[in-house]
JSON list of C-alpha atoms and ligand atoms in Angstrom, two decimals:
[
{"chain": "X", "resi": 27, "resn": "UNK", "atom": "CA", "xyz": [0.06, 0.05, 0.00]},
{"chain": "X", "resi": 28, "resn": "UNK", "atom": "CA", "xyz": [1.19, 3.52, -0.82]},
{"chain": "X", "resi": 29, "resn": "UNK", "atom": "CA", "xyz": [0.29, 6.16, 1.85]},
{"chain": "X", "resi": 30, "resn": "UNK", "atom": "CA", "xyz": [0.60, 9.80, 1.02]},
{"chain": "X", "resi": 31, "resn": "UNK", "atom": "CA", "xyz": [0.38, 12.36, 3.79]},
{"chain": "X", "resi": 32, "resn": "UNK", "atom": "CA", "xyz": [-0.12, 16.06, 2.80]},
{"chain": "X", "resi": 33, "resn": "UNK", "atom": "CA", "xyz": [0.87, 18.37, 5.62]},
{"chain": "X", "resi": 34, "resn": "UNK", "atom": "CA", "xyz": [2.26, 21.81, 6.41]},
{"chain": "X", "resi": 35, "resn": "UNK", "atom": "CA", "xyz": [4.13, 20.37, 9.50]},
{"chain": "X", "resi": 36, "resn": "UNK", "atom": "CA", "xyz": [6.00, 17.31, 8.24]},
{"chain": "X", "resi": 37, "resn": "UNK", "atom": "CA", "xyz": [8.10, 17.17, 11.33]},
{"chain": "X", "resi": 38, "resn": "UNK", "atom": "CA", "xyz": [4.91, 16.32, 13.42]},
{"chain": "X", "resi": 39, "resn": "UNK", "atom": "CA", "xyz": [4.58, 13.25, 11.33]},
{"chain": "X", "resi": 40, "resn": "UNK", "atom": "CA", "xyz": [7.98, 11.84, 10.54]},
{"chain": "X", "resi": 41, "resn": "UNK", "atom": "CA", "xyz": [9.44, 10.46, 13.66]},
{"chain": "X", "resi": 42, "resn": "UNK", "atom": "CA", "xyz": [6.50, 8.15, 14.58]},
{"chain": "X", "resi": 43, "resn": "UNK", "atom": "CA", "xyz": [6.75, 6.58, 11.12]},
{"chain": "X", "resi": 44, "resn": "UNK", "atom": "CA", "xyz": [10.25, 5.44, 11.98]},
{"chain": "X", "resi": 45, "resn": "UNK", "atom": "CA", "xyz": [9.47, 3.32, 14.95]},
{"chain": "X", "resi": 46, "resn": "UNK", "atom": "CA", "xyz": [7.94, -0.09, 15.84]},
{"chain": "X", "resi": 47, "resn": "UNK", "atom": "CA", "xyz": [5.48, -1.74, 13.67]},
{"chain": "X", "resi": 48, "resn": "UNK", "atom": "CA", "xyz": [5.00, 1.18, 11.12]},
{"chain": "X", "resi": 49, "resn": "UNK", "atom": "CA", "xyz": [8.83, 1.22, 10.57]},
{"chain": "X", "resi": 50, "resn": "UNK", "atom": "CA", "xyz": [8.90, -2.60, 10.05]},
{"chain": "X", "resi": 51, "resn": "UNK", "atom": "CA", "xyz": [5.93, -2.52, 7.59]},
{"chain": "X", "resi": 52, "resn": "UNK", "atom": "CA", "xyz": [8.15, -0.21, 5.39]},
{"chain": "X", "resi": 53, "resn": "UNK", "atom": "CA", "xyz": [11.20, -2.32, 5.80]},
{"chain": "X", "resi": 54, "resn": "UNK", "atom": "CA", "xyz": [9.10, -5.30, 4.74]},
{"chain": "X", "resi": 55, "resn": "UNK", "atom": "CA", "xyz": [8.08, -3.28, 1.75]},
{"chain": "X", "resi": 56, "resn": "UNK", "atom": "CA", "xyz": [4.44, -3.84, 2.53]},
{"chain": "X", "resi": 57, "resn": "UNK", "atom": "CA", "xyz": [3.83, -0.09, 2.93]},
{"chain": "X", "resi": 58, "resn": "UNK", "atom": "CA", "xyz": [5.37, 2.79, 1.37]},
{"chain": "X", "resi": 59, "resn": "UNK", "atom": "CA", "xyz": [4.76, 6.24, 3.00]},
{"chain": "X", "resi": 60, "resn": "UNK", "atom": "CA", "xyz": [5.35, 9.64, 1.25]},
{"chain": "X", "resi": 61, "resn": "UNK", "atom": "CA", "xyz": [5.19, 12.83, 3.44]},
{"chain": "X", "resi": 62, "resn": "UNK", "atom": "CA", "xyz": [4.44, 15.88, 1.06]},
{"chain": "X", "resi": 63, "resn": "UNK", "atom": "CA", "xyz": [5.27, 19.36, 2.43]},
{"chain": "X", "resi": 64, "resn": "UNK", "atom": "CA", "xyz": [2.41, 21.54, 1.59]},
{"chain": "X", "resi": 65, "resn": "UNK", "atom": "CA", "xyz": [4.73, 24.57, 1.77]},
{"chain": "X", "resi": 66, "resn": "UNK", "atom": "CA", "xyz": [6.67, 23.15, -1.32]},
{"chain": "X", "resi": 67, "resn": "UNK", "atom": "CA", "xyz": [3.45, 23.87, -3.40]},
{"chain": "X", "resi": 68, "resn": "UNK", "atom": "CA", "xyz": [2.94, 27.42, -2.26]},
{"chain": "X", "resi": 69, "resn": "UNK", "atom": "CA", "xyz": [3.81, 29.94, -5.02]},
{"chain": "X", "resi": 70, "resn": "UNK", "atom": "CA", "xyz": [4.11, 32.54, -2.31]},
{"chain": "X", "resi": 71, "resn": "UNK", "atom": "CA", "xyz": [7.76, 33.80, -1.72]},
{"chain": "X", "resi": 72, "resn": "UNK", "atom": "CA", "xyz": [7.28, 33.15, 2.11]},
{"chain": "X", "resi": 73, "resn": "UNK", "atom": "CA", "xyz": [5.78, 29.60, 1.41]},
{"chain": "X", "resi": 74, "resn": "UNK", "atom": "CA", "xyz": [2.66, 30.81, 3.00]},
{"chain": "X", "resi": 75, "resn": "UNK", "atom": "CA", "xyz": [-0.32, 28.25, 3.00]},
{"chain": "X", "resi": 76, "resn": "UNK", "atom": "CA", "xyz": [-2.97, 30.02, 5.04]},
{"chain": "X", "resi": 77, "resn": "UNK", "atom": "CA", "xyz": [-4.80, 33.18, 4.88]},
{"chain": "X", "resi": 78, "resn": "UNK", "atom": "CA", "xyz": [-7.58, 35.15, 6.74]},
{"chain": "X", "resi": 79, "resn": "UNK", "atom": "CA", "xyz": [-11.17, 34.03, 6.28]},
{"chain": "X", "resi": 80, "resn": "UNK", "atom": "CA", "xyz": [-13.59, 36.09, 4.28]},
{"chain": "X", "resi": 81, "resn": "UNK", "atom": "CA", "xyz": [-16.36, 37.71, 6.23]},
{"chain": "X", "resi": 82, "resn": "UNK", "atom": "CA", "xyz": [-14.03, 37.76, 9.27]},
{"chain": "X", "resi": 83, "resn": "UNK", "atom": "CA", "xyz": [-13.75, 35.10, 11.95]},
{"chain": "X", "resi": 84, "resn": "UNK", "atom": "CA", "xyz": [-11.01, 34.25, 14.31]},
{"chain": "X", "resi": 85, "resn": "UNK", "atom": "CA", "xyz": [-8.32, 31.86, 13.01]},
{"chain": "X", "resi": 86, "resn": "UNK", "atom": "CA", "xyz": [-6.60, 31.21, 9.73]},
{"chain": "X", "resi": 87, "resn": "UNK", "atom": "CA", "xyz": [-7.76, 29.00, 6.86]},
{"chain": "X", "resi": 88, "resn": "UNK", "atom": "CA", "xyz": [-5.61, 26.79, 4.53]},
{"chain": "X", "resi": 89, "resn": "UNK", "atom": "CA", "xyz": [-5.59, 28.17, 1.04]},
{"chain": "X", "resi": 90, "resn": "UNK", "atom": "CA", "xyz": [-6.89, 26.12, -1.91]},
{"chain": "X", "resi": 91, "resn": "UNK", "atom": "CA", "xyz": [-3.99, 26.68, -4.35]},
{"chain": "X", "resi": 92, "resn": "UNK", "atom": "CA", "xyz": [-1.16, 24.60, -2.56]},
{"chain": "X", "resi": 93, "resn": "UNK", "atom": "CA", "xyz": [-3.58, 21.88, -1.71]},
{"chain": "X", "resi": 94, "resn": "UNK", "atom": "CA", "xyz": [-4.88, 21.44, -5.15]},
{"chain": "X", "resi": 95, "resn": "UNK", "atom": "CA", "xyz": [-1.31, 21.57, -6.53]},
{"chain": "X", "resi": 96, "resn": "UNK", "atom": "CA", "xyz": [-0.10, 18.99, -4.20]},
{"chain": "X", "resi": 97, "resn": "UNK", "atom": "CA", "xyz": [-3.07, 16.49, -4.85]},
{"chain": "X", "resi": 98, "resn": "UNK", "atom": "CA", "xyz": [-2.73, 17.06, -8.47]},
{"chain": "X", "resi": 99, "resn": "UNK", "atom": "CA", "xyz": [0.99, 16.38, -8.44]},
{"chain": "X", "resi": 100, "resn": "UNK", "atom": "CA", "xyz": [0.55, 13.14, -6.46]},
{"chain": "X", "resi": 101, "resn": "UNK", "atom": "CA", "xyz": [-2.27, 11.86, -8.83]},
{"chain": "X", "resi": 102, "resn": "UNK", "atom": "CA", "xyz": [-0.02, 12.62, -11.79]},
{"chain": "X", "resi": 103, "resn": "UNK", "atom": "CA", "xyz": [3.22, 11.20, -10.40]},
{"chain": "X", "resi": 104, "resn": "UNK", "atom": "CA", "xyz": [1.68, 8.05, -9.02]},
{"chain": "X", "resi": 105, "resn": "UNK", "atom": "CA", "xyz": [-0.70, 7.50, -11.78]},
{"chain": "X", "resi": 106, "resn": "UNK", "atom": "CA", "xyz": [-3.72, 7.54, -9.56]},
{"chain": "X", "resi": 107, "resn": "UNK", "atom": "CA", "xyz": [-7.04, 7.94, -11.47]},
{"chain": "X", "resi": 108, "resn": "UNK", "atom": "CA", "xyz": [-9.50, 7.04, -8.65]},
{"chain": "X", "resi": 109, "resn": "UNK", "atom": "CA", "xyz": [-7.92, 8.63, -5.51]},
{"chain": "X", "resi": 110, "resn": "UNK", "atom": "CA", "xyz": [-8.85, 7.52, -1.97]},
{"chain": "X", "resi": 111, "resn": "UNK", "atom": "CA", "xyz": [-8.71, 10.95, -0.29]},
{"chain": "X", "resi": 112, "resn": "UNK", "atom": "CA", "xyz": [-9.07, 11.24, 3.40]},
{"chain": "X", "resi": 113, "resn": "UNK", "atom": "CA", "xyz": [-9.48, 14.49, 5.45]},
{"chain": "X", "resi": 114, "resn": "UNK", "atom": "CA", "xyz": [-9.10, 14.31, 9.20]},
{"chain": "X", "resi": 115, "resn": "UNK", "atom": "CA", "xyz": [-11.54, 16.78, 10.83]},
{"chain": "X", "resi": 116, "resn": "UNK", "atom": "CA", "xyz": [-13.58, 17.05, 13.95]},
{"chain": "X", "resi": 117, "resn": "UNK", "atom": "CA", "xyz": [-16.53, 17.51, 11.67]},
{"chain": "X", "resi": 118, "resn": "UNK", "atom": "CA", "xyz": [-16.04, 14.10, 9.96]},
{"chain": "X", "resi": 119, "resn": "UNK", "atom": "CA", "xyz": [-17.64, 10.65, 10.80]},
{"chain": "X", "resi": 120, "resn": "UNK", "atom": "CA", "xyz": [-16.28, 9.07, 13.86]},
{"chain": "X", "resi": 121, "resn": "UNK", "atom": "CA", "xyz": [-13.53, 6.67, 13.24]},
{"chain": "X", "resi": 122, "resn": "UNK", "atom": "CA", "xyz": [-14.16, 2.94, 13.91]},
{"chain": "X", "resi": 123, "resn": "UNK", "atom": "CA", "xyz": [-12.31, -0.38, 13.62]},
{"chain": "X", "resi": 124, "resn": "UNK", "atom": "CA", "xyz": [-14.62, -1.38, 10.74]},
{"chain": "X", "resi": 125, "resn": "UNK", "atom": "CA", "xyz": [-13.31, 1.74, 8.76]},
{"chain": "X", "resi": 126, "resn": "UNK", "atom": "CA", "xyz": [-9.81, 0.74, 9.55]},
{"chain": "X", "resi": 127, "resn": "UNK", "atom": "CA", "xyz": [-10.50, -2.73, 8.08]},
{"chain": "X", "resi": 128, "resn": "UNK", "atom": "CA", "xyz": [-12.03, -1.08, 4.97]},
{"chain": "X", "resi": 129, "resn": "UNK", "atom": "CA", "xyz": [-8.97, 1.20, 4.30]},
{"chain": "X", "resi": 130, "resn": "UNK", "atom": "CA", "xyz": [-6.51, -1.57, 4.95]},
{"chain": "X", "resi": 131, "resn": "UNK", "atom": "CA", "xyz": [-7.86, -3.30, 1.70]},
{"chain": "X", "resi": 132, "resn": "UNK", "atom": "CA", "xyz": [-6.99, -0.27, -0.60]},
{"chain": "X", "resi": 133, "resn": "UNK", "atom": "CA", "xyz": [-3.82, 0.02, -2.65]},
{"chain": "X", "resi": 134, "resn": "UNK", "atom": "CA", "xyz": [-3.30, 3.64, -1.76]},
{"chain": "X", "resi": 135, "resn": "UNK", "atom": "CA", "xyz": [-4.45, 6.29, 0.64]},
{"chain": "X", "resi": 136, "resn": "UNK", "atom": "CA", "xyz": [-3.88, 9.99, 0.40]},
{"chain": "X", "resi": 137, "resn": "UNK", "atom": "CA", "xyz": [-4.43, 11.97, 3.74]},
{"chain": "X", "resi": 138, "resn": "UNK", "atom": "CA", "xyz": [-4.76, 15.75, 3.92]},
{"chain": "X", "resi": 139, "resn": "UNK", "atom": "CA", "xyz": [-3.93, 17.21, 7.30]},
{"chain": "X", "resi": 140, "resn": "UNK", "atom": "CA", "xyz": [-5.86, 20.46, 8.11]},
{"chain": "X", "resi": 141, "resn": "UNK", "atom": "CA", "xyz": [-4.48, 22.91, 10.53]},
{"chain": "X", "resi": 142, "resn": "UNK", "atom": "CA", "xyz": [-5.39, 26.31, 11.97]},
{"chain": "X", "resi": 143, "resn": "UNK", "atom": "CA", "xyz": [-9.11, 27.03, 11.77]},
{"chain": "X", "resi": 144, "resn": "UNK", "atom": "CA", "xyz": [-9.89, 24.80, 8.77]},
{"chain": "X", "resi": 145, "resn": "UNK", "atom": "CA", "xyz": [-9.60, 24.46, 5.05]},
{"chain": "X", "resi": 146, "resn": "UNK", "atom": "CA", "xyz": [-11.17, 26.58, 2.28]},
{"chain": "X", "resi": 147, "resn": "UNK", "atom": "CA", "xyz": [-14.56, 24.92, 1.61]},
{"chain": "X", "resi": 148, "resn": "UNK", "atom": "CA", "xyz": [-13.85, 24.80, -2.13]},
{"chain": "X", "resi": 149, "resn": "UNK", "atom": "CA", "xyz": [-11.34, 21.98, -1.40]},
{"chain": "X", "resi": 150, "resn": "UNK", "atom": "CA", "xyz": [-13.97, 19.80, 0.13]},
{"chain": "X", "resi": 151, "resn": "UNK", "atom": "CA", "xyz": [-16.61, 20.61, -2.57]},
{"chain": "X", "resi": 152, "resn": "UNK", "atom": "CA", "xyz": [-14.18, 19.71, -5.37]},
{"chain": "X", "resi": 153, "resn": "UNK", "atom": "CA", "xyz": [-12.27, 16.64, -4.06]},
{"chain": "X", "resi": 154, "resn": "UNK", "atom": "CA", "xyz": [-15.18, 14.77, -2.28]},
{"chain": "X", "resi": 155, "resn": "UNK", "atom": "CA", "xyz": [-12.81, 13.49, 0.58]},
{"chain": "X", "resi": 156, "resn": "UNK", "atom": "CA", "xyz": [-13.89, 10.94, 3.04]},
{"chain": "X", "resi": 157, "resn": "UNK", "atom": "CA", "xyz": [-14.03, 13.06, 6.18]},
{"chain": "X", "resi": 158, "resn": "UNK", "atom": "CA", "xyz": [-12.98, 11.23, 9.42]},
{"chain": "X", "resi": 159, "resn": "UNK", "atom": "CA", "xyz": [-12.94, 12.43, 13.07]},
{"chain": "X", "resi": 160, "resn": "UNK", "atom": "CA", "xyz": [-11.08, 10.46, 15.73]},
{"chain": "X", "resi": 161, "resn": "UNK", "atom": "CA", "xyz": [-13.48, 11.68, 18.52]},
{"chain": "X", "resi": 162, "resn": "UNK", "atom": "CA", "xyz": [-15.44, 14.54, 19.84]},
{"chain": "X", "resi": 163, "resn": "UNK", "atom": "CA", "xyz": [-12.61, 16.89, 20.87]},
{"chain": "X", "resi": 164, "resn": "UNK", "atom": "CA", "xyz": [-10.47, 19.33, 18.99]},
{"chain": "X", "resi": 165, "resn": "UNK", "atom": "CA", "xyz": [-6.74, 19.03, 18.19]},
{"chain": "X", "resi": 166, "resn": "UNK", "atom": "CA", "xyz": [-4.52, 21.73, 16.66]},
{"chain": "X", "resi": 167, "resn": "UNK", "atom": "CA", "xyz": [-4.40, 19.90, 13.36]},
{"chain": "X", "resi": 168, "resn": "UNK", "atom": "CA", "xyz": [-4.96, 16.74, 11.44]},
{"chain": "X", "resi": 169, "resn": "UNK", "atom": "CA", "xyz": [-1.42, 15.38, 11.84]},
{"chain": "X", "resi": 170, "resn": "UNK", "atom": "CA", "xyz": [-1.95, 13.37, 15.01]},
{"chain": "X", "resi": 171, "resn": "UNK", "atom": "CA", "xyz": [-5.28, 12.07, 13.91]},
{"chain": "X", "resi": 172, "resn": "UNK", "atom": "CA", "xyz": [-3.73, 11.03, 10.64]},
{"chain": "X", "resi": 173, "resn": "UNK", "atom": "CA", "xyz": [-1.18, 9.11, 12.50]},
{"chain": "X", "resi": 174, "resn": "UNK", "atom": "CA", "xyz": [-3.86, 7.41, 14.62]},
{"chain": "X", "resi": 175, "resn": "UNK", "atom": "CA", "xyz": [-5.77, 6.14, 11.44]},
{"chain": "X", "resi": 176, "resn": "UNK", "atom": "CA", "xyz": [-2.47, 5.10, 9.73]},
{"chain": "X", "resi": 177, "resn": "UNK", "atom": "CA", "xyz": [-1.38, 3.09, 12.76]},
{"chain": "X", "resi": 178, "resn": "UNK", "atom": "CA", "xyz": [-4.61, 1.28, 12.97]},
{"chain": "X", "resi": 179, "resn": "UNK", "atom": "CA", "xyz": [-4.76, 0.59, 9.21]},
{"chain": "X", "resi": 180, "resn": "UNK", "atom": "CA", "xyz": [-1.19, -0.62, 8.74]},
{"chain": "X", "resi": 181, "resn": "UNK", "atom": "CA", "xyz": [-1.36, -3.31, 11.49]},
{"chain": "X", "resi": 182, "resn": "UNK", "atom": "CA", "xyz": [-4.25, -4.87, 9.63]},
{"chain": "X", "resi": 183, "resn": "UNK", "atom": "CA", "xyz": [-2.28, -5.29, 6.27]},
{"chain": "X", "resi": 184, "resn": "UNK", "atom": "CA", "xyz": [-1.43, -8.97, 5.92]},
{"chain": "X", "resi": 185, "resn": "UNK", "atom": "CA", "xyz": [2.10, -9.72, 6.75]},
{"chain": "X", "resi": 186, "resn": "UNK", "atom": "CA", "xyz": [2.67, -6.57, 8.91]},
{"chain": "X", "resi": 187, "resn": "UNK", "atom": "CA", "xyz": [1.86, -8.33, 12.30]},
{"chain": "X", "resi": 188, "resn": "UNK", "atom": "CA", "xyz": [3.32, -11.84, 12.28]},
{"chain": "X", "resi": 189, "resn": "UNK", "atom": "CA", "xyz": [0.41, -13.09, 14.54]},
{"chain": "X", "resi": 190, "resn": "UNK", "atom": "CA", "xyz": [-2.76, -12.09, 12.56]},
{"chain": "X", "resi": 191, "resn": "UNK", "atom": "CA", "xyz": [-4.79, -13.72, 15.26]},
{"chain": "X", "resi": 192, "resn": "UNK", "atom": "CA", "xyz": [-3.54, -11.12, 17.55]},
{"chain": "X", "resi": 193, "resn": "UNK", "atom": "CA", "xyz": [-5.02, -8.31, 15.37]},
{"chain": "X", "resi": 194, "resn": "UNK", "atom": "CA", "xyz": [-8.25, -10.52, 15.07]},
{"chain": "X", "resi": 195, "resn": "UNK", "atom": "CA", "xyz": [-8.83, -10.56, 18.87]},
{"chain": "X", "resi": 196, "resn": "UNK", "atom": "CA", "xyz": [-8.40, -6.79, 19.21]},
{"chain": "X", "resi": 197, "resn": "UNK", "atom": "CA", "xyz": [-11.04, -4.93, 21.02]},
{"chain": "X", "resi": 198, "resn": "UNK", "atom": "CA", "xyz": [-13.88, -3.85, 18.75]},
{"chain": "X", "resi": 199, "resn": "UNK", "atom": "CA", "xyz": [-13.48, -6.64, 16.25]},
{"chain": "X", "resi": 200, "resn": "UNK", "atom": "CA", "xyz": [-16.73, -8.20, 17.51]},
{"chain": "X", "resi": 201, "resn": "UNK", "atom": "CA", "xyz": [-18.14, -4.98, 19.11]},
{"chain": "X", "resi": 202, "resn": "UNK", "atom": "CA", "xyz": [-16.63, -5.80, 22.44]},
{"chain": "X", "resi": 203, "resn": "UNK", "atom": "CA", "xyz": [-13.43, -4.96, 24.39]},
{"chain": "X", "resi": 204, "resn": "UNK", "atom": "CA", "xyz": [-10.64, -7.55, 24.68]},
{"chain": "X", "resi": 205, "resn": "UNK", "atom": "CA", "xyz": [-10.16, -9.72, 27.71]},
{"chain": "X", "resi": 206, "resn": "UNK", "atom": "CA", "xyz": [-7.42, -9.09, 30.23]},
{"chain": "X", "resi": 207, "resn": "UNK", "atom": "CA", "xyz": [-3.91, -10.62, 29.69]},
{"chain": "X", "resi": 208, "resn": "UNK", "atom": "CA", "xyz": [-1.00, -11.55, 32.00]},
{"chain": "X", "resi": 209, "resn": "UNK", "atom": "CA", "xyz": [2.62, -12.45, 31.47]},
{"chain": "X", "resi": 210, "resn": "UNK", "atom": "CA", "xyz": [5.51, -13.65, 33.70]},
{"chain": "X", "resi": 211, "resn": "UNK", "atom": "CA", "xyz": [5.99, -13.68, 36.66]},
{"chain": "X", "resi": 212, "resn": "UNK", "atom": "CA", "xyz": [3.19, -15.79, 37.98]},
{"chain": "X", "resi": 213, "resn": "UNK", "atom": "CA", "xyz": [3.29, -14.22, 41.19]},
{"chain": "X", "resi": 214, "resn": "UNK", "atom": "CA", "xyz": [4.32, -10.37, 41.33]},
{"chain": "X", "resi": 215, "resn": "UNK", "atom": "CA", "xyz": [4.42, -9.08, 44.86]},
{"chain": "X", "resi": 216, "resn": "UNK", "atom": "CA", "xyz": [1.53, -11.37, 45.88]},
{"chain": "X", "resi": 217, "resn": "UNK", "atom": "CA", "xyz": [-0.46, -10.39, 42.94]},
{"chain": "X", "resi": 218, "resn": "UNK", "atom": "CA", "xyz": [-1.30, -13.72, 41.13]},
{"chain": "X", "resi": 219, "resn": "UNK", "atom": "CA", "xyz": [-2.13, -14.68, 37.52]},
{"chain": "X", "resi": 220, "resn": "UNK", "atom": "CA", "xyz": [-5.56, -16.19, 37.50]},
{"chain": "X", "resi": 221, "resn": "UNK", "atom": "CA", "xyz": [-5.35, -20.06, 38.05]},
{"chain": "X", "resi": 222, "resn": "UNK", "atom": "CA", "xyz": [-7.25, -20.96, 34.98]},
{"chain": "X", "resi": 223, "resn": "UNK", "atom": "CA", "xyz": [-4.57, -19.42, 32.66]},
{"chain": "X", "resi": 224, "resn": "UNK", "atom": "CA", "xyz": [-2.16, -21.74, 34.11]},
{"chain": "X", "resi": 225, "resn": "UNK", "atom": "CA", "xyz": [-4.21, -24.84, 33.76]},
{"chain": "X", "resi": 226, "resn": "UNK", "atom": "CA", "xyz": [-3.37, -25.70, 30.07]},
{"chain": "X", "resi": 227, "resn": "UNK", "atom": "CA", "xyz": [-7.11, -26.51, 29.72]},
{"chain": "X", "resi": 228, "resn": "UNK", "atom": "CA", "xyz": [-7.88, -24.64, 26.42]},
{"chain": "X", "resi": 229, "resn": "UNK", "atom": "CA", "xyz": [-11.62, -24.77, 26.57]},
{"chain": "X", "resi": 230, "resn": "UNK", "atom": "CA", "xyz": [-11.68, -23.42, 30.15]},
{"chain": "X", "resi": 231, "resn": "UNK", "atom": "CA", "xyz": [-9.25, -20.71, 29.14]},
{"chain": "X", "resi": 232, "resn": "UNK", "atom": "CA", "xyz": [-11.31, -19.65, 26.22]},
{"chain": "X", "resi": 233, "resn": "UNK", "atom": "CA", "xyz": [-14.52, -19.53, 28.45]},
{"chain": "X", "resi": 234, "resn": "UNK", "atom": "CA", "xyz": [-12.73, -17.36, 30.99]},
{"chain": "X", "resi": 235, "resn": "UNK", "atom": "CA", "xyz": [-11.36, -14.96, 28.28]},
{"chain": "X", "resi": 236, "resn": "UNK", "atom": "CA", "xyz": [-15.00, -14.58, 26.91]},
{"chain": "X", "resi": 237, "resn": "UNK", "atom": "CA", "xyz": [-16.52, -14.05, 30.12]},
{"chain": "X", "resi": 238, "resn": "UNK", "atom": "CA", "xyz": [-13.93, -11.52, 31.17]},
{"chain": "X", "resi": 239, "resn": "UNK", "atom": "CA", "xyz": [-14.25, -9.70, 27.80]},
{"chain": "X", "resi": 240, "resn": "UNK", "atom": "CA", "xyz": [-18.05, -9.61, 28.41]},
{"chain": "X", "resi": 241, "resn": "UNK", "atom": "CA", "xyz": [-17.60, -8.18, 31.90]},
{"chain": "X", "resi": 242, "resn": "UNK", "atom": "CA", "xyz": [-15.16, -5.56, 30.73]},
{"chain": "X", "resi": 243, "resn": "UNK", "atom": "CA", "xyz": [-17.38, -4.39, 27.98]},
{"chain": "X", "resi": 244, "resn": "UNK", "atom": "CA", "xyz": [-20.38, -4.35, 30.36]},
{"chain": "X", "resi": 245, "resn": "UNK", "atom": "CA", "xyz": [-18.32, -2.13, 32.72]},
{"chain": "X", "resi": 246, "resn": "UNK", "atom": "CA", "xyz": [-16.57, 0.32, 30.29]},
{"chain": "X", "resi": 247, "resn": "UNK", "atom": "CA", "xyz": [-18.63, 0.31, 27.09]},
{"chain": "X", "resi": 248, "resn": "UNK", "atom": "CA", "xyz": [-22.15, -1.14, 27.63]},
{"chain": "X", "resi": 249, "resn": "UNK", "atom": "CA", "xyz": [-23.11, 0.87, 24.54]},
{"chain": "X", "resi": 250, "resn": "UNK", "atom": "CA", "xyz": [-21.29, -1.77, 22.50]},
{"chain": "X", "resi": 251, "resn": "UNK", "atom": "CA", "xyz": [-23.33, -4.75, 24.00]},
{"chain": "X", "resi": 252, "resn": "UNK", "atom": "CA", "xyz": [-26.51, -2.74, 23.06]},
{"chain": "X", "resi": 253, "resn": "UNK", "atom": "CA", "xyz": [-25.29, -2.39, 19.52]},
{"chain": "X", "resi": 254, "resn": "UNK", "atom": "CA", "xyz": [-24.82, -6.08, 19.32]},
{"chain": "X", "resi": 255, "resn": "UNK", "atom": "CA", "xyz": [-28.32, -6.65, 20.64]},
{"chain": "X", "resi": 256, "resn": "UNK", "atom": "CA", "xyz": [-29.72, -4.17, 18.01]},
{"chain": "X", "resi": 257, "resn": "UNK", "atom": "CA", "xyz": [-27.91, -5.86, 15.25]},
{"chain": "X", "resi": 258, "resn": "UNK", "atom": "CA", "xyz": [-29.41, -9.27, 16.36]},
{"chain": "X", "resi": 259, "resn": "UNK", "atom": "CA", "xyz": [-32.91, -8.07, 16.78]},
{"chain": "P", "resi": 313, "resn": "ADE", "atom": "N1", "xyz": [-8.46, 17.64, 13.70]},
{"chain": "P", "resi": 313, "resn": "ADE", "atom": "C1", "xyz": [-8.61, 18.38, 14.86]},
{"chain": "P", "resi": 313, "resn": "ADE", "atom": "N2", "xyz": [-9.38, 17.68, 15.68]},
{"chain": "P", "resi": 313, "resn": "ADE", "atom": "C2", "xyz": [-9.52, 16.44, 15.13]},
{"chain": "P", "resi": 313, "resn": "ADE", "atom": "C3", "xyz": [-10.21, 15.26, 15.58]},
{"chain": "P", "resi": 313, "resn": "ADE", "atom": "N3", "xyz": [-10.95, 15.22, 16.61]},
{"chain": "P", "resi": 313, "resn": "ADE", "atom": "N4", "xyz": [-10.34, 14.28, 14.68]},
{"chain": "P", "resi": 313, "resn": "ADE", "atom": "C4", "xyz": [-9.84, 14.39, 13.40]},
{"chain": "P", "resi": 313, "resn": "ADE", "atom": "N5", "xyz": [-9.23, 15.47, 12.98]},
{"chain": "P", "resi": 313, "resn": "ADE", "atom": "C5", "xyz": [-9.05, 16.54, 13.86]}
]
């Protein structure tokens, strides 16, 4: 998969791409990531990418020209005719694991990171981007939300995580939270690993994991259980 990120703040993005699973996905050549600096597409001598909003309002707005130029350059250079454009914004549809699965099946993704007050509305009107929010709170820009989405997508690409079962048991896969896990030592300062996990009895362990997952979901996200019920009805 080729991932393009358009941003006026590339440094906010670069270092997390060079760590852990995202780094390994690139080393294994399963993912290629291109960070495009929006300022390189500004014709302004100061590389300005934002301006004041018409009609007057607090905050600055990202200008259309550099964004159009950058998107068009990516489409031409990478021969993309049907672009998967994503715009991270608090006004978008709330991100969910099912969306991560959908995006992990694409051959390319192009992320536009907003910043300041927002982007010129003509960019939205023209490019028909998939607008995604990572939650009901406002961050200073789309860079961190883009990283959140990219991280969740990359780990689902076949071959990225060696134990794909591990990704399948993640919280939210079945609209429920994951069960608790323990590792060595068996006894840490008197805090013991539940007996059943040491029993080697596979069926009992699975029953215990399912029950604990249900209890956790009931405690922290009862809305998910209601969703499952609604789906069945
Ligand atoms: N940009 C600023 N806040 C955001 C959010 N909550 N989700 C996605 N993009 C954003």
